[in-house]
GROMACS .gro file of C-alpha atoms in nm:
model
  179
    1MET     CA    1  -3.394   1.064  -1.628
    2MET     CA    2  -3.174   0.877  -1.356
    3THR     CA    3  -3.132   1.011  -1.020
    4ASP     CA    4  -2.808   0.991  -0.829
    5LYS     CA    5  -2.876   0.853  -0.479
    6ARG     CA    6  -2.561   0.954  -0.337
    7GLN     CA    7  -2.570   1.215  -0.064
    8ASN     CA    8  -2.473   1.560  -0.150
    9PHE     CA    9  -2.398   1.414  -0.545
   10GLN     CA   10  -2.353   1.755  -0.747
   11PRO     CA   11  -2.354   1.704  -1.154
   12GLY     CA   12  -2.026   1.842  -1.252
   13ILE     CA   13  -1.821   1.766  -0.958
   14VAL     CA   14  -1.596   1.473  -1.094
   15GLY     CA   15  -1.500   1.776  -1.396
   16LYS     CA   16  -1.428   2.000  -1.162
   17LEU     CA   17  -1.221   1.742  -0.931
   18ARG     CA   18  -1.040   1.616  -1.245
   19ALA     CA   19  -0.935   1.919  -1.360
   20GLU     CA   20  -0.801   2.064  -0.994
   21VAL     CA   21  -0.659   1.790  -0.812
   22ASN     CA   22  -0.381   1.540  -0.919
   23PRO     CA   23  -0.553   1.198  -0.950
   24ASP     CA   24  -0.256   1.043  -0.778
   25PHE     CA   25  -0.329   1.223  -0.470
   26ILE     CA   26  -0.612   1.076  -0.446
   27LEU     CA   27  -0.525   0.711  -0.544
   28ASP     CA   28  -0.227   0.685  -0.361
   29GLY     CA   29  -0.405   0.777  -0.028
   30ASP     CA   30  -0.218   1.034   0.246
   31LEU     CA   31   0.072   1.036   0.443
   32ASP     CA   32   0.050   1.250   0.737
   33GLN     CA   33   0.304   1.216   1.076
   34GLY     CA   34   0.421   0.900   0.943
   35TYR     CA   35   0.147   0.721   0.905
   36HIS     CA   36   0.000   0.644   0.577
   37CYS     CA   37  -0.333   0.557   0.456
   38TYR     CA   38  -0.487   0.419   0.199
   39TRP     CA   39  -0.862   0.344   0.086
   40LEU     CA   40  -1.004   0.097  -0.098
   41ARG     CA   41  -1.371  -0.041  -0.141
   42VAL     CA   42  -1.428  -0.451  -0.164
   43GLN     CA   43  -1.546  -0.529  -0.467
   44TYR     CA   44  -1.717  -0.873  -0.586
   45GLU     CA   45  -1.370  -1.011  -0.724
   46ASP     CA   46  -1.247  -0.981  -0.353
   47THR     CA   47  -1.480  -1.214  -0.223
   48ASP     CA   48  -1.569  -1.551  -0.199
   49ALA     CA   49  -1.923  -1.725  -0.279
   50GLY     CA   50  -2.047  -1.594   0.067
   51ALA     CA   51  -1.954  -1.236   0.017
   52ILE     CA   52  -1.682  -1.219   0.264
   53VAL     CA   53  -1.321  -1.133   0.165
   54TYR     CA   54  -1.133  -1.425   0.051
   55HIS     CA   55  -0.795  -1.440   0.302
   56ALA     CA   56  -0.533  -1.386   0.044
   57GLN     CA   57  -0.720  -1.056  -0.077
   58TYR     CA   58  -0.608  -0.883   0.235
   59LEU     CA   59  -0.230  -0.923   0.114
   60ALA     CA   60  -0.319  -0.800  -0.204
   61PHE     CA   61  -0.465  -0.473  -0.023
   62ALA     CA   62  -0.148  -0.448   0.199
   63GLU     CA   63   0.061  -0.462  -0.100
   64ARG     CA   64  -0.146  -0.207  -0.300
   65ALA     CA   65  -0.112   0.022   0.018
   66ARG     CA   66   0.279  -0.025   0.032
   67SER     CA   67   0.333   0.029  -0.307
   68ALA     CA   68   0.084   0.369  -0.227
   69TRP     CA   69   0.313   0.508   0.031
   70LEU     CA   70   0.648   0.447  -0.136
   71ARG     CA   71   0.487   0.632  -0.426
   72CYS     CA   72   0.397   0.941  -0.156
   73LEU     CA   73   0.737   0.936  -0.047
   74GLY     CA   74   0.889   1.004  -0.345
   75ILE     CA   75   1.018   0.665  -0.488
   76ASP     CA   76   0.929   0.552  -0.798
   77GLN     CA   77   0.972   0.174  -0.805
   78VAL     CA   78   0.930   0.151  -1.184
   79THR     CA   79   1.213   0.365  -1.241
   80MET     CA   80   1.383   0.158  -0.956
   81LEU     CA   81   1.336  -0.167  -1.157
   82ALA     CA   82   1.444  -0.005  -1.512
   83THR     CA   83   1.703   0.241  -1.437
   84ASP     CA   84   1.876   0.090  -1.123
   85GLU     CA   85   1.784  -0.276  -1.148
   86MET     CA   86   1.685  -0.334  -0.790
   87GLY     CA   87   1.322  -0.313  -0.616
   88PHE     CA   88   1.193  -0.415  -0.289
   89VAL     CA   89   1.062  -0.745  -0.205
   90VAL     CA   90   0.866  -0.913   0.081
   91ARG     CA   91   1.102  -1.171   0.286
   92ARG     CA   92   0.846  -1.210   0.564
   93ILE     CA   93   0.520  -1.134   0.613
   94GLU     CA   94   0.308  -1.223   0.926
   95ILE     CA   95  -0.080  -1.181   0.926
   96ASP     CA   96  -0.336  -1.209   1.167
   97PHE     CA   97  -0.706  -1.217   1.089
   98GLN     CA   98  -0.957  -1.049   1.355
   99LEU     CA   99  -1.304  -0.989   1.158
  100PRO     CA  100  -1.399  -1.053   0.813
  101ALA     CA  101  -1.458  -0.758   0.576
  102ARG     CA  102  -1.752  -0.793   0.326
  103LEU     CA  103  -1.863  -0.712   0.008
  104GLY     CA  104  -1.900  -0.302  -0.036
  105ASP     CA  105  -1.713  -0.241   0.276
  106VAL     CA  106  -1.471   0.068   0.270
  107LEU     CA  107  -1.155  -0.045   0.413
  108GLU     CA  108  -0.840   0.179   0.514
  109VAL     CA  109  -0.503   0.022   0.498
  110GLU     CA  110  -0.267   0.237   0.768
  111SER     CA  111   0.080   0.152   0.747
  112SER     CA  112   0.377   0.282   0.952
  113LEU     CA  113   0.793   0.210   0.935
  114SER     CA  114   0.876   0.045   1.276
  115ARG     CA  115   1.228   0.011   1.177
  116LEU     CA  116   1.470   0.125   0.906
  117GLY     CA  117   1.780  -0.082   0.871
  118GLY     CA  118   2.055  -0.036   0.620
  119ALA     CA  119   1.869  -0.280   0.346
  120SER     CA  120   1.570  -0.346   0.535
  121LEU     CA  121   1.222  -0.212   0.625
  122LYS     CA  122   1.004  -0.339   0.845
  123LEU     CA  123   0.600  -0.195   0.845
  124HIS     CA  124   0.330  -0.239   1.058
  125GLN     CA  125   0.007  -0.244   0.873
  126LYS     CA  126  -0.355  -0.263   0.988
  127ILE     CA  127  -0.667  -0.283   0.765
  128ILE     CA  128  -0.966  -0.106   0.923
  129ASN     CA  129  -1.317  -0.101   0.818
  130ARG     CA  130  -1.369   0.251   0.779
  131GLU     CA  131  -1.742   0.240   0.915
  132ASN     CA  132  -1.707   0.131   1.230
  133ARG     CA  133  -1.328   0.125   1.283
  134HIS     CA  134  -1.279  -0.244   1.339
  135ILE     CA  135  -0.955  -0.375   1.282
  136LEU     CA  136  -0.955  -0.635   1.058
  137ALA     CA  137  -0.628  -0.749   0.996
  138ARG     CA  138  -0.285  -0.676   1.131
  139LEU     CA  139   0.046  -0.743   0.911
  140VAL     CA  140   0.408  -0.710   0.996
  141VAL     CA  141   0.604  -0.693   0.716
  142ASP     CA  142   0.988  -0.730   0.618
  143ILE     CA  143   1.110  -0.580   0.325
  144VAL     CA  144   1.435  -0.604   0.198
  145LEU     CA  145   1.622  -0.407  -0.153
  146VAL     CA  146   1.726  -0.612  -0.352
  147THR     CA  147   1.945  -0.557  -0.691
  148PHE     CA  148   1.942  -0.770  -1.031
  149SER     CA  149   2.235  -0.885  -1.206
  150ARG     CA  150   2.214  -0.708  -1.553
  151GLY     CA  151   2.157  -0.898  -1.840
  152ALA     CA  152   1.943  -1.178  -1.600
  153GLY     CA  153   1.636  -0.943  -1.624
  154LEU     CA  154   1.433  -0.997  -1.293
  155HIS     CA  155   1.503  -1.348  -1.196
  156PRO     CA  156   1.474  -1.363  -0.803
  157ALA     CA  157   1.724  -1.668  -0.814
  158LYS     CA  158   1.954  -1.371  -1.007
  159SER     CA  159   1.911  -1.125  -0.697
  160LYS     CA  160   2.093  -1.013  -0.412
  161ILE     CA  161   2.004  -0.790  -0.101
  162CYS     CA  162   2.166  -0.471  -0.155
  163ARG     CA  163   2.211  -0.143   0.123
  164LEU     CA  164   1.947   0.129   0.029
  165PRO     CA  165   2.097   0.431  -0.133
  166ALA     CA  166   2.095   0.722   0.054
  167ALA     CA  167   1.858   0.927  -0.144
  168VAL     CA  168   1.592   0.627  -0.086
  169LYS     CA  169   1.675   0.613   0.308
  170ALA     CA  170   1.644   0.987   0.363
  171LYS     CA  171   1.279   0.976   0.179
  172PHE     CA  172   1.228   0.736   0.526
  173SER     CA  173   1.403   0.961   0.763
  174GLY     CA  174   1.211   1.032   1.072
  175LEU     CA  175   0.940   0.783   0.979
  176ALA     CA  176   0.977   0.482   1.212
  177LYS     CA  177   0.755   0.443   1.501
  178PRO     CA  178   0.747   0.187   1.762
  179GLY     CA  179   0.587  -0.128   1.651
   0.00000   0.00000   0.00000
């Protein structure tokens, strides 16, 4: 019989958690006092031949965290795209790589809103090694809301920047932190 080497592992605990906890809560991270934390483990697919995270993956990690942040705020991007034909897109991104992440590392992506405009958001994100708390990368992301022309599909050339609807803007109320 195989034994599980994870500390404090209790057989059946996953089943209990599955019944008691909404998986969205676990998958989407935590939003507290305007800061969103999203956790992930570096997988083999994220790394290069030296088991170091490939630089483009940091952008993917940050994108996942931003999507999870919106879900935590109650903003459903799938419905926005399908029903309202609008969505958030990255207009500009700046990344400062500081230290490498490695295969198996547990990372935390911390996101905070630093500016809310009429049609745009500015976010600051940090990718942190969960074990030693070293900051691996810092990102500044400008996001705009765009609307897609009816019948044109989600074609970028047919999109136009639009103002945040009042209901969406209200979800961001009080979250802005100085950059």
